[in-house]
């Protein structure tokens, strides 16, 4: 079974600084997708960024970027110029190709210090 | 376009009772997935419905069931509630759910407390 591990239960960052959240996963599949979701206090899960495993280029969405290391099965999220609104739980998720459910990590709680 | 809506938002039940949660997907979305979120177990997949048929099922007991209607709205039912069923239940919709890159849009969740 696929597993997703987020080794940092909590992280903090100063406003305007950069922070990196770690995620590793275990799979024997070659075709899969990786996601970072944000869950603010409102509890609504919001997709931050996604990466197709067959793409070597790291995905980027504005201030959010990933470092995807397929051989190492690592998928970290970098948040640049952190803002107070970035404070939330961040979940790393994996999805096998085809019609399959998301497998989530336990999450990392990010605090942003003004 | 309206987002995924879930009703009710909060629910308090006692052990042994049953509960029904509702999820209305984004217009045009035919896939609805349900997840349970607890502090101990994190986010766990319950089941997915597509065109009124259960397409995927997670590892939950038979007390957890669901269905989907012709308008893609979905309901989730939990019978004989246990204290451990206290959780945030999240619903997510997708257009078809067949592509790995397809975004799943989540609702705000229903928080269930079992006393």
PDB file of C-alpha atoms in Angstrom:
ATOM      1  CA  UNK A   1       0.000   0.000   0.000  1.00  0.00           C
ATOM      2  CA  UNK A   2       1.126   3.492  -0.703  1.00  0.00           C
ATOM      3  CA  UNK A   3       2.115   5.634   2.255  1.00  0.00           C
ATOM      4  CA  UNK A   4       2.871   9.314   2.618  1.00  0.00           C
ATOM      5  CA  UNK A   5       5.066  10.607   5.432  1.00  0.00           C
ATOM      6  CA  UNK A   6       5.373  14.157   6.651  1.00  0.00           C
ATOM      7  CA  UNK A   7       8.098  14.176   9.271  1.00  0.00           C
ATOM      8  CA  UNK A   8       7.510  17.731  10.539  1.00  0.00           C
ATOM      9  CA  UNK A   9       4.345  17.962  12.653  1.00  0.00           C
ATOM     10  CA  UNK A  10       4.880  21.691  13.130  1.00  0.00           C
ATOM     11  CA  UNK A  11       6.884  24.424  11.455  1.00  0.00           C
ATOM     12  CA  UNK A  12       7.109  28.150  11.869  1.00  0.00           C
ATOM     13  CA  UNK A  13       8.377  30.905   9.616  1.00  0.00           C
ATOM     14  CA  UNK A  14       8.801  34.645   9.864  1.00  0.00           C
ATOM     15  CA  UNK A  15       6.651  36.718   7.605  1.00  0.00           C
ATOM     16  CA  UNK A  16       8.357  37.353   4.225  1.00  0.00           C
ATOM     17  CA  UNK A  17      10.798  34.477   4.783  1.00  0.00           C
ATOM     18  CA  UNK A  18      10.970  31.133   3.009  1.00  0.00           C
ATOM     19  CA  UNK A  19      10.011  27.784   4.470  1.00  0.00           C
ATOM     20  CA  UNK A  20      10.219  24.241   3.146  1.00  0.00           C
ATOM     21  CA  UNK A  21       7.857  21.462   4.168  1.00  0.00           C
ATOM     22  CA  UNK A  22       9.013  17.880   3.696  1.00  0.00           C
ATOM     23  CA  UNK A  23       7.156  14.894   2.320  1.00  0.00           C
ATOM     24  CA  UNK A  24       8.258  11.411   1.395  1.00  0.00           C
ATOM     25  CA  UNK A  25       6.159   8.648  -0.080  1.00  0.00           C
ATOM     26  CA  UNK A  26       6.398   4.993  -0.749  1.00  0.00           C
ATOM     27  CA  UNK A  27       5.096   3.421  -3.928  1.00  0.00           C
ATOM     28  CA  UNK A  28       6.003   0.794  -6.452  1.00  0.00           C
ATOM     29  CA  UNK A  29       4.063   2.570  -9.177  1.00  0.00           C
ATOM     30  CA  UNK A  30       5.760   4.541 -11.917  1.00  0.00           C
ATOM     31  CA  UNK A  31       2.761   6.634 -12.920  1.00  0.00           C
ATOM     32  CA  UNK A  32       1.308   8.743 -10.146  1.00  0.00           C
ATOM     33  CA  UNK A  33       0.550  12.254  -9.000  1.00  0.00           C
ATOM     34  CA  UNK A  34       1.516  14.259  -5.967  1.00  0.00           C
ATOM     35  CA  UNK A  35      -0.320  17.125  -4.355  1.00  0.00           C
ATOM     36  CA  UNK A  36      -0.015  19.658  -1.585  1.00  0.00           C
ATOM     37  CA  UNK A  37      -3.251  20.717   0.051  1.00  0.00           C
ATOM     38  CA  UNK A  38      -3.723  23.545   2.518  1.00  0.00           C
ATOM     39  CA  UNK A  39      -6.296  23.382   5.286  1.00  0.00           C
ATOM     40  CA  UNK A  40      -6.793  26.718   7.065  1.00  0.00           C
ATOM     41  CA  UNK A  41      -8.733  26.994  10.336  1.00  0.00           C
ATOM     42  CA  UNK A  42     -11.947  27.078   8.298  1.00  0.00           C
ATOM     43  CA  UNK A  43     -11.186  23.389   7.547  1.00  0.00           C
ATOM     44  CA  UNK A  44     -11.741  23.770   3.818  1.00  0.00           C
ATOM     45  CA  UNK A  45      -9.073  21.837   1.933  1.00  0.00           C
ATOM     46  CA  UNK A  46      -7.539  23.859  -0.861  1.00  0.00           C
ATOM     47  CA  UNK A  47      -5.241  22.524  -3.557  1.00  0.00           C
ATOM     48  CA  UNK A  48      -1.933  24.397  -3.499  1.00  0.00           C
ATOM     49  CA  UNK A  49       0.083  22.631  -6.147  1.00  0.00           C
ATOM     50  CA  UNK A  50       0.342  19.322  -7.970  1.00  0.00           C
ATOM     51  CA  UNK A  51       3.041  17.389  -9.753  1.00  0.00           C
ATOM     52  CA  UNK A  52       2.830  14.635 -12.324  1.00  0.00           C
ATOM     53  CA  UNK A  53       5.468  11.985 -11.694  1.00  0.00           C
ATOM     54  CA  UNK A  54       6.346  11.727 -15.379  1.00  0.00           C
ATOM     55  CA  UNK A  55       7.288  15.405 -15.495  1.00  0.00           C
ATOM     56  CA  UNK A  56      10.858  16.169 -14.510  1.00  0.00           C
ATOM     57  CA  UNK A  57      10.235  19.876 -14.188  1.00  0.00           C
ATOM     58  CA  UNK A  58       9.224  20.988 -10.727  1.00  0.00           C
ATOM     59  CA  UNK A  59       5.781  22.563 -10.502  1.00  0.00           C
ATOM     60  CA  UNK A  60       5.441  26.211  -9.508  1.00  0.00           C
ATOM     61  CA  UNK A  61       2.398  28.249  -8.542  1.00  0.00           C
ATOM     62  CA  UNK A  62       3.245  31.841  -7.681  1.00  0.00           C
ATOM     63  CA  UNK A  63       5.019  31.758  -4.298  1.00  0.00           C
ATOM     64  CA  UNK A  64       4.691  27.980  -4.025  1.00  0.00           C
ATOM     65  CA  UNK A  65       7.090  25.564  -5.629  1.00  0.00           C
ATOM     66  CA  UNK A  66       8.034  21.940  -5.170  1.00  0.00           C
ATOM     67  CA  UNK A  67      11.252  19.980  -5.195  1.00  0.00           C
ATOM     68  CA  UNK A  68      10.320  16.628  -6.688  1.00  0.00           C
ATOM     69  CA  UNK A  69      12.969  13.934  -6.382  1.00  0.00           C
ATOM     70  CA  UNK A  70      11.459  10.840  -7.958  1.00  0.00           C
ATOM     71  CA  UNK A  71      14.306   8.455  -7.197  1.00  0.00           C
ATOM     72  CA  UNK A  72      14.348   9.513  -3.567  1.00  0.00           C
ATOM     73  CA  UNK A  73      10.526   9.560  -3.451  1.00  0.00           C
ATOM     74  CA  UNK A  74      10.632  13.015  -1.982  1.00  0.00           C
ATOM     75  CA  UNK A  75       8.226  15.881  -2.643  1.00  0.00           C
ATOM     76  CA  UNK A  76       8.904  19.026  -0.626  1.00  0.00           C
ATOM     77  CA  UNK A  77       6.963  22.277  -0.743  1.00  0.00           C
ATOM     78  CA  UNK A  78       8.713  25.630  -0.660  1.00  0.00           C
ATOM     79  CA  UNK A  79       6.768  28.723   0.285  1.00  0.00           C
ATOM     80  CA  UNK A  80       8.511  31.963  -0.566  1.00  0.00           C
ATOM     81  CA  UNK A  81       7.727  35.396   0.869  1.00  0.00           C
ATOM     82  CA  UNK A  82       5.516  33.811   3.537  1.00  0.00           C
ATOM     83  CA  UNK A  83       2.353  35.671   4.402  1.00  0.00           C
ATOM     84  CA  UNK A  84       0.128  35.541   7.456  1.00  0.00           C
ATOM     85  CA  UNK A  85      -2.553  33.931   5.322  1.00  0.00           C
ATOM     86  CA  UNK A  86      -0.265  30.974   4.677  1.00  0.00           C
ATOM     87  CA  UNK A  87      -0.739  29.784   8.245  1.00  0.00           C
ATOM     88  CA  UNK A  88      -2.551  26.453   7.995  1.00  0.00           C
ATOM     89  CA  UNK A  89      -2.185  22.693   8.031  1.00  0.00           C
ATOM     90  CA  UNK A  90      -0.459  21.458   4.920  1.00  0.00           C
ATOM     91  CA  UNK A  91      -1.080  17.962   3.657  1.00  0.00           C
ATOM     92  CA  UNK A  92       0.984  16.087   1.152  1.00  0.00           C
ATOM     93  CA  UNK A  93      -1.062  13.625  -0.910  1.00  0.00           C
ATOM     94  CA  UNK A  94      -0.411  10.880  -3.415  1.00  0.00           C
ATOM     95  CA  UNK A  95      -2.647   9.479  -6.071  1.00  0.00           C
ATOM     96  CA  UNK A  96      -1.985   6.528  -8.317  1.00  0.00           C
ATOM     97  CA  UNK A  97      -2.799   6.867 -11.988  1.00  0.00           C
ATOM     98  CA  UNK A  98      -6.406   6.300 -12.959  1.00  0.00           C
ATOM     99  CA  UNK A  99      -9.458   6.428 -10.799  1.00  0.00           C
ATOM    100  CA  UNK A 100      -7.955   6.124  -7.346  1.00  0.00           C
ATOM    101  CA  UNK A 101      -8.386   7.983  -4.073  1.00  0.00           C
ATOM    102  CA  UNK A 102      -5.959  10.409  -2.529  1.00  0.00           C
ATOM    103  CA  UNK A 103      -3.614   9.086   0.149  1.00  0.00           C
ATOM    104  CA  UNK A 104      -2.715  11.806   2.617  1.00  0.00           C
ATOM    105  CA  UNK A 105       0.157  12.358   4.980  1.00  0.00           C
ATOM    106  CA  UNK A 106      -0.507  13.349   8.601  1.00  0.00           C
ATOM    107  CA  UNK A 107       0.059  17.010   7.874  1.00  0.00           C
ATOM    108  CA  UNK A 108       2.379  19.826   8.943  1.00  0.00           C
ATOM    109  CA  UNK A 109       1.022  22.752  10.901  1.00  0.00           C
ATOM    110  CA  UNK A 110       2.630  25.954   9.645  1.00  0.00           C
ATOM    111  CA  UNK A 111       2.659  29.074  11.766  1.00  0.00           C
ATOM    112  CA  UNK A 112       3.622  32.428  10.302  1.00  0.00           C
ATOM    113  CA  UNK A 113       5.113  34.927  12.727  1.00  0.00           C
ATOM    114  CA  UNK A 114       4.574  38.616  12.074  1.00  0.00           C
TER     115      UNK A 114
ATOM    116  CA  UNK B   1     -19.889  28.679  -9.750  1.00  0.00           C
ATOM    117  CA  UNK B   2     -20.922  27.457  -6.321  1.00  0.00           C
ATOM    118  CA  UNK B   3     -18.451  25.262  -4.481  1.00  0.00           C
ATOM    119  CA  UNK B   4     -19.003  21.945  -2.771  1.00  0.00           C
ATOM    120  CA  UNK B   5     -21.545  22.256  -0.011  1.00  0.00           C
ATOM    121  CA  UNK B   6     -22.019  19.957   2.939  1.00  0.00           C
ATOM    122  CA  UNK B   7     -24.872  19.815   5.383  1.00  0.00           C
ATOM    123  CA  UNK B   8     -25.136  19.951   8.260  1.00  0.00           C
ATOM    124  CA  UNK B   9     -21.910  21.639   9.299  1.00  0.00           C
ATOM    125  CA  UNK B  10     -22.079  20.408  12.863  1.00  0.00           C
ATOM    126  CA  UNK B  11     -23.804  17.443  14.387  1.00  0.00           C
ATOM    127  CA  UNK B  12     -23.998  15.936  17.848  1.00  0.00           C
ATOM    128  CA  UNK B  13     -25.244  12.384  18.249  1.00  0.00           C
ATOM    129  CA  UNK B  14     -25.155   9.711  20.929  1.00  0.00           C
ATOM    130  CA  UNK B  15     -23.722   6.231  20.698  1.00  0.00           C
ATOM    131  CA  UNK B  16     -25.944   3.786  18.905  1.00  0.00           C
ATOM    132  CA  UNK B  17     -27.734   6.381  16.832  1.00  0.00           C
ATOM    133  CA  UNK B  18     -27.369   6.740  13.108  1.00  0.00           C
ATOM    134  CA  UNK B  19     -26.535   9.813  11.096  1.00  0.00           C
ATOM    135  CA  UNK B  20     -26.827  10.974   7.493  1.00  0.00           C
ATOM    136  CA  UNK B  21     -24.534  13.573   5.999  1.00  0.00           C
ATOM    137  CA  UNK B  22     -25.147  15.298   2.700  1.00  0.00           C
ATOM    138  CA  UNK B  23     -22.834  16.600   0.005  1.00  0.00           C
ATOM    139  CA  UNK B  24     -23.728  18.649  -3.054  1.00  0.00           C
ATOM    140  CA  UNK B  25     -20.911  18.694  -5.609  1.00  0.00           C
ATOM    141  CA  UNK B  26     -19.949  21.490  -7.916  1.00  0.00           C
ATOM    142  CA  UNK B  27     -22.334  21.735 -10.853  1.00  0.00           C
ATOM    143  CA  UNK B  28     -21.219  19.380 -13.613  1.00  0.00           C
ATOM    144  CA  UNK B  29     -19.138  17.200 -11.319  1.00  0.00           C
ATOM    145  CA  UNK B  30     -20.137  13.559 -11.264  1.00  0.00           C
ATOM    146  CA  UNK B  31     -17.564  12.115  -8.900  1.00  0.00           C
ATOM    147  CA  UNK B  32     -18.029  12.497  -5.158  1.00  0.00           C
ATOM    148  CA  UNK B  33     -15.545  11.154  -2.623  1.00  0.00           C
ATOM    149  CA  UNK B  34     -15.827  11.033   1.139  1.00  0.00           C
ATOM    150  CA  UNK B  35     -12.967  11.255   3.623  1.00  0.00           C
ATOM    151  CA  UNK B  36     -12.843  10.982   7.398  1.00  0.00           C
ATOM    152  CA  UNK B  37     -10.427  13.241   9.254  1.00  0.00           C
ATOM    153  CA  UNK B  38      -9.439  12.544  12.858  1.00  0.00           C
ATOM    154  CA  UNK B  39      -6.464  13.757  14.926  1.00  0.00           C
ATOM    155  CA  UNK B  40      -5.213  10.211  15.391  1.00  0.00           C
ATOM    156  CA  UNK B  41      -5.716   8.644  11.970  1.00  0.00           C
ATOM    157  CA  UNK B  42      -5.518  11.733   9.801  1.00  0.00           C
ATOM    158  CA  UNK B  43      -7.394  11.761   6.526  1.00  0.00           C
ATOM    159  CA  UNK B  44      -8.768   8.434   5.422  1.00  0.00           C
ATOM    160  CA  UNK B  45     -10.714   7.610   2.297  1.00  0.00           C
ATOM    161  CA  UNK B  46     -14.198   6.231   2.820  1.00  0.00           C
ATOM    162  CA  UNK B  47     -15.683   5.764  -0.628  1.00  0.00           C
ATOM    163  CA  UNK B  48     -16.273   7.362  -3.998  1.00  0.00           C
ATOM    164  CA  UNK B  49     -19.411   7.519  -6.083  1.00  0.00           C
ATOM    165  CA  UNK B  50     -19.713   8.174  -9.775  1.00  0.00           C
ATOM    166  CA  UNK B  51     -22.949   8.165 -11.743  1.00  0.00           C
ATOM    167  CA  UNK B  52     -24.847   6.737  -8.778  1.00  0.00           C
ATOM    168  CA  UNK B  53     -22.443   3.782  -8.429  1.00  0.00           C
ATOM    169  CA  UNK B  54     -19.837   3.173  -5.780  1.00  0.00           C
ATOM    170  CA  UNK B  55     -16.586   3.094  -7.661  1.00  0.00           C
ATOM    171  CA  UNK B  56     -14.038   2.859  -4.865  1.00  0.00           C
ATOM    172  CA  UNK B  57     -14.232   1.876  -1.248  1.00  0.00           C
ATOM    173  CA  UNK B  58     -11.830   2.386   1.628  1.00  0.00           C
ATOM    174  CA  UNK B  59     -11.216   0.151   4.594  1.00  0.00           C
ATOM    175  CA  UNK B  60     -14.152   1.045   6.814  1.00  0.00           C
ATOM    176  CA  UNK B  61     -16.743  -1.227   8.421  1.00  0.00           C
ATOM    177  CA  UNK B  62     -20.127  -1.814   6.863  1.00  0.00           C
ATOM    178  CA  UNK B  63     -21.683   0.680   9.256  1.00  0.00           C
ATOM    179  CA  UNK B  64     -20.454   3.313   6.852  1.00  0.00           C
ATOM    180  CA  UNK B  65     -22.449   3.487   3.658  1.00  0.00           C
ATOM    181  CA  UNK B  66     -23.313   5.985   1.018  1.00  0.00           C
ATOM    182  CA  UNK B  67     -25.253   6.643  -2.073  1.00  0.00           C
ATOM    183  CA  UNK B  68     -25.423   9.089  -4.917  1.00  0.00           C
ATOM    184  CA  UNK B  69     -28.472  10.490  -6.595  1.00  0.00           C
ATOM    185  CA  UNK B  70     -29.091  11.253 -10.240  1.00  0.00           C
ATOM    186  CA  UNK B  71     -28.225  14.925  -9.667  1.00  0.00           C
ATOM    187  CA  UNK B  72     -24.823  13.782  -8.291  1.00  0.00           C
ATOM    188  CA  UNK B  73     -25.655  14.792  -4.743  1.00  0.00           C
ATOM    189  CA  UNK B  74     -24.346  12.236  -2.316  1.00  0.00           C
ATOM    190  CA  UNK B  75     -25.262  11.119   1.150  1.00  0.00           C
ATOM    191  CA  UNK B  76     -23.196   9.249   3.668  1.00  0.00           C
ATOM    192  CA  UNK B  77     -24.773   7.223   6.429  1.00  0.00           C
ATOM    193  CA  UNK B  78     -23.218   5.885   9.590  1.00  0.00           C
ATOM    194  CA  UNK B  79     -25.283   3.450  11.601  1.00  0.00           C
ATOM    195  CA  UNK B  80     -24.815   2.398  15.219  1.00  0.00           C
ATOM    196  CA  UNK B  81     -22.514   5.293  15.986  1.00  0.00           C
ATOM    197  CA  UNK B  82     -19.438   4.725  18.118  1.00  0.00           C
ATOM    198  CA  UNK B  83     -17.372   7.277  20.021  1.00  0.00           C
ATOM    199  CA  UNK B  84     -14.556   6.733  17.526  1.00  0.00           C
ATOM    200  CA  UNK B  85     -16.741   7.970  14.706  1.00  0.00           C
ATOM    201  CA  UNK B  86     -16.321  11.515  15.998  1.00  0.00           C
ATOM    202  CA  UNK B  87     -14.524  13.243  13.170  1.00  0.00           C
ATOM    203  CA  UNK B  88     -14.612  15.817  10.439  1.00  0.00           C
ATOM    204  CA  UNK B  89     -16.178  14.271   7.350  1.00  0.00           C
ATOM    205  CA  UNK B  90     -15.017  15.842   4.134  1.00  0.00           C
ATOM    206  CA  UNK B  91     -16.621  15.501   0.767  1.00  0.00           C
ATOM    207  CA  UNK B  92     -14.770  16.178  -2.467  1.00  0.00           C
ATOM    208  CA  UNK B  93     -16.082  16.438  -5.986  1.00  0.00           C
ATOM    209  CA  UNK B  94     -14.419  16.094  -9.358  1.00  0.00           C
ATOM    210  CA  UNK B  95     -15.652  16.234 -12.907  1.00  0.00           C
ATOM    211  CA  UNK B  96     -15.079  12.579 -13.633  1.00  0.00           C
ATOM    212  CA  UNK B  97     -12.431  11.453 -11.169  1.00  0.00           C
ATOM    213  CA  UNK B  98     -10.772   9.333 -13.814  1.00  0.00           C
ATOM    214  CA  UNK B  99      -7.610  11.346 -14.287  1.00  0.00           C
ATOM    215  CA  UNK B 100      -4.935  11.522 -11.657  1.00  0.00           C
ATOM    216  CA  UNK B 101      -4.363  15.186 -12.327  1.00  0.00           C
ATOM    217  CA  UNK B 102      -8.002  16.074 -12.008  1.00  0.00           C
ATOM    218  CA  UNK B 103      -8.500  18.412  -9.099  1.00  0.00           C
ATOM    219  CA  UNK B 104     -10.718  17.285  -6.284  1.00  0.00           C
ATOM    220  CA  UNK B 105     -12.578  20.210  -4.765  1.00  0.00           C
ATOM    221  CA  UNK B 106     -13.354  19.816  -1.104  1.00  0.00           C
ATOM    222  CA  UNK B 107     -16.329  20.995   0.863  1.00  0.00           C
ATOM    223  CA  UNK B 108     -16.094  22.664   4.294  1.00  0.00           C
ATOM    224  CA  UNK B 109     -16.829  19.389   6.062  1.00  0.00           C
ATOM    225  CA  UNK B 110     -19.319  18.165   8.609  1.00  0.00           C
ATOM    226  CA  UNK B 111     -18.039  17.924  12.142  1.00  0.00           C
ATOM    227  CA  UNK B 112     -19.649  14.981  13.923  1.00  0.00           C
ATOM    228  CA  UNK B 113     -19.404  14.563  17.654  1.00  0.00           C
ATOM    229  CA  UNK B 114     -20.584  11.285  19.164  1.00  0.00           C
ATOM    230  CA  UNK B 115     -21.300  11.340  22.888  1.00  0.00           C
TER     231      UNK B 115
END
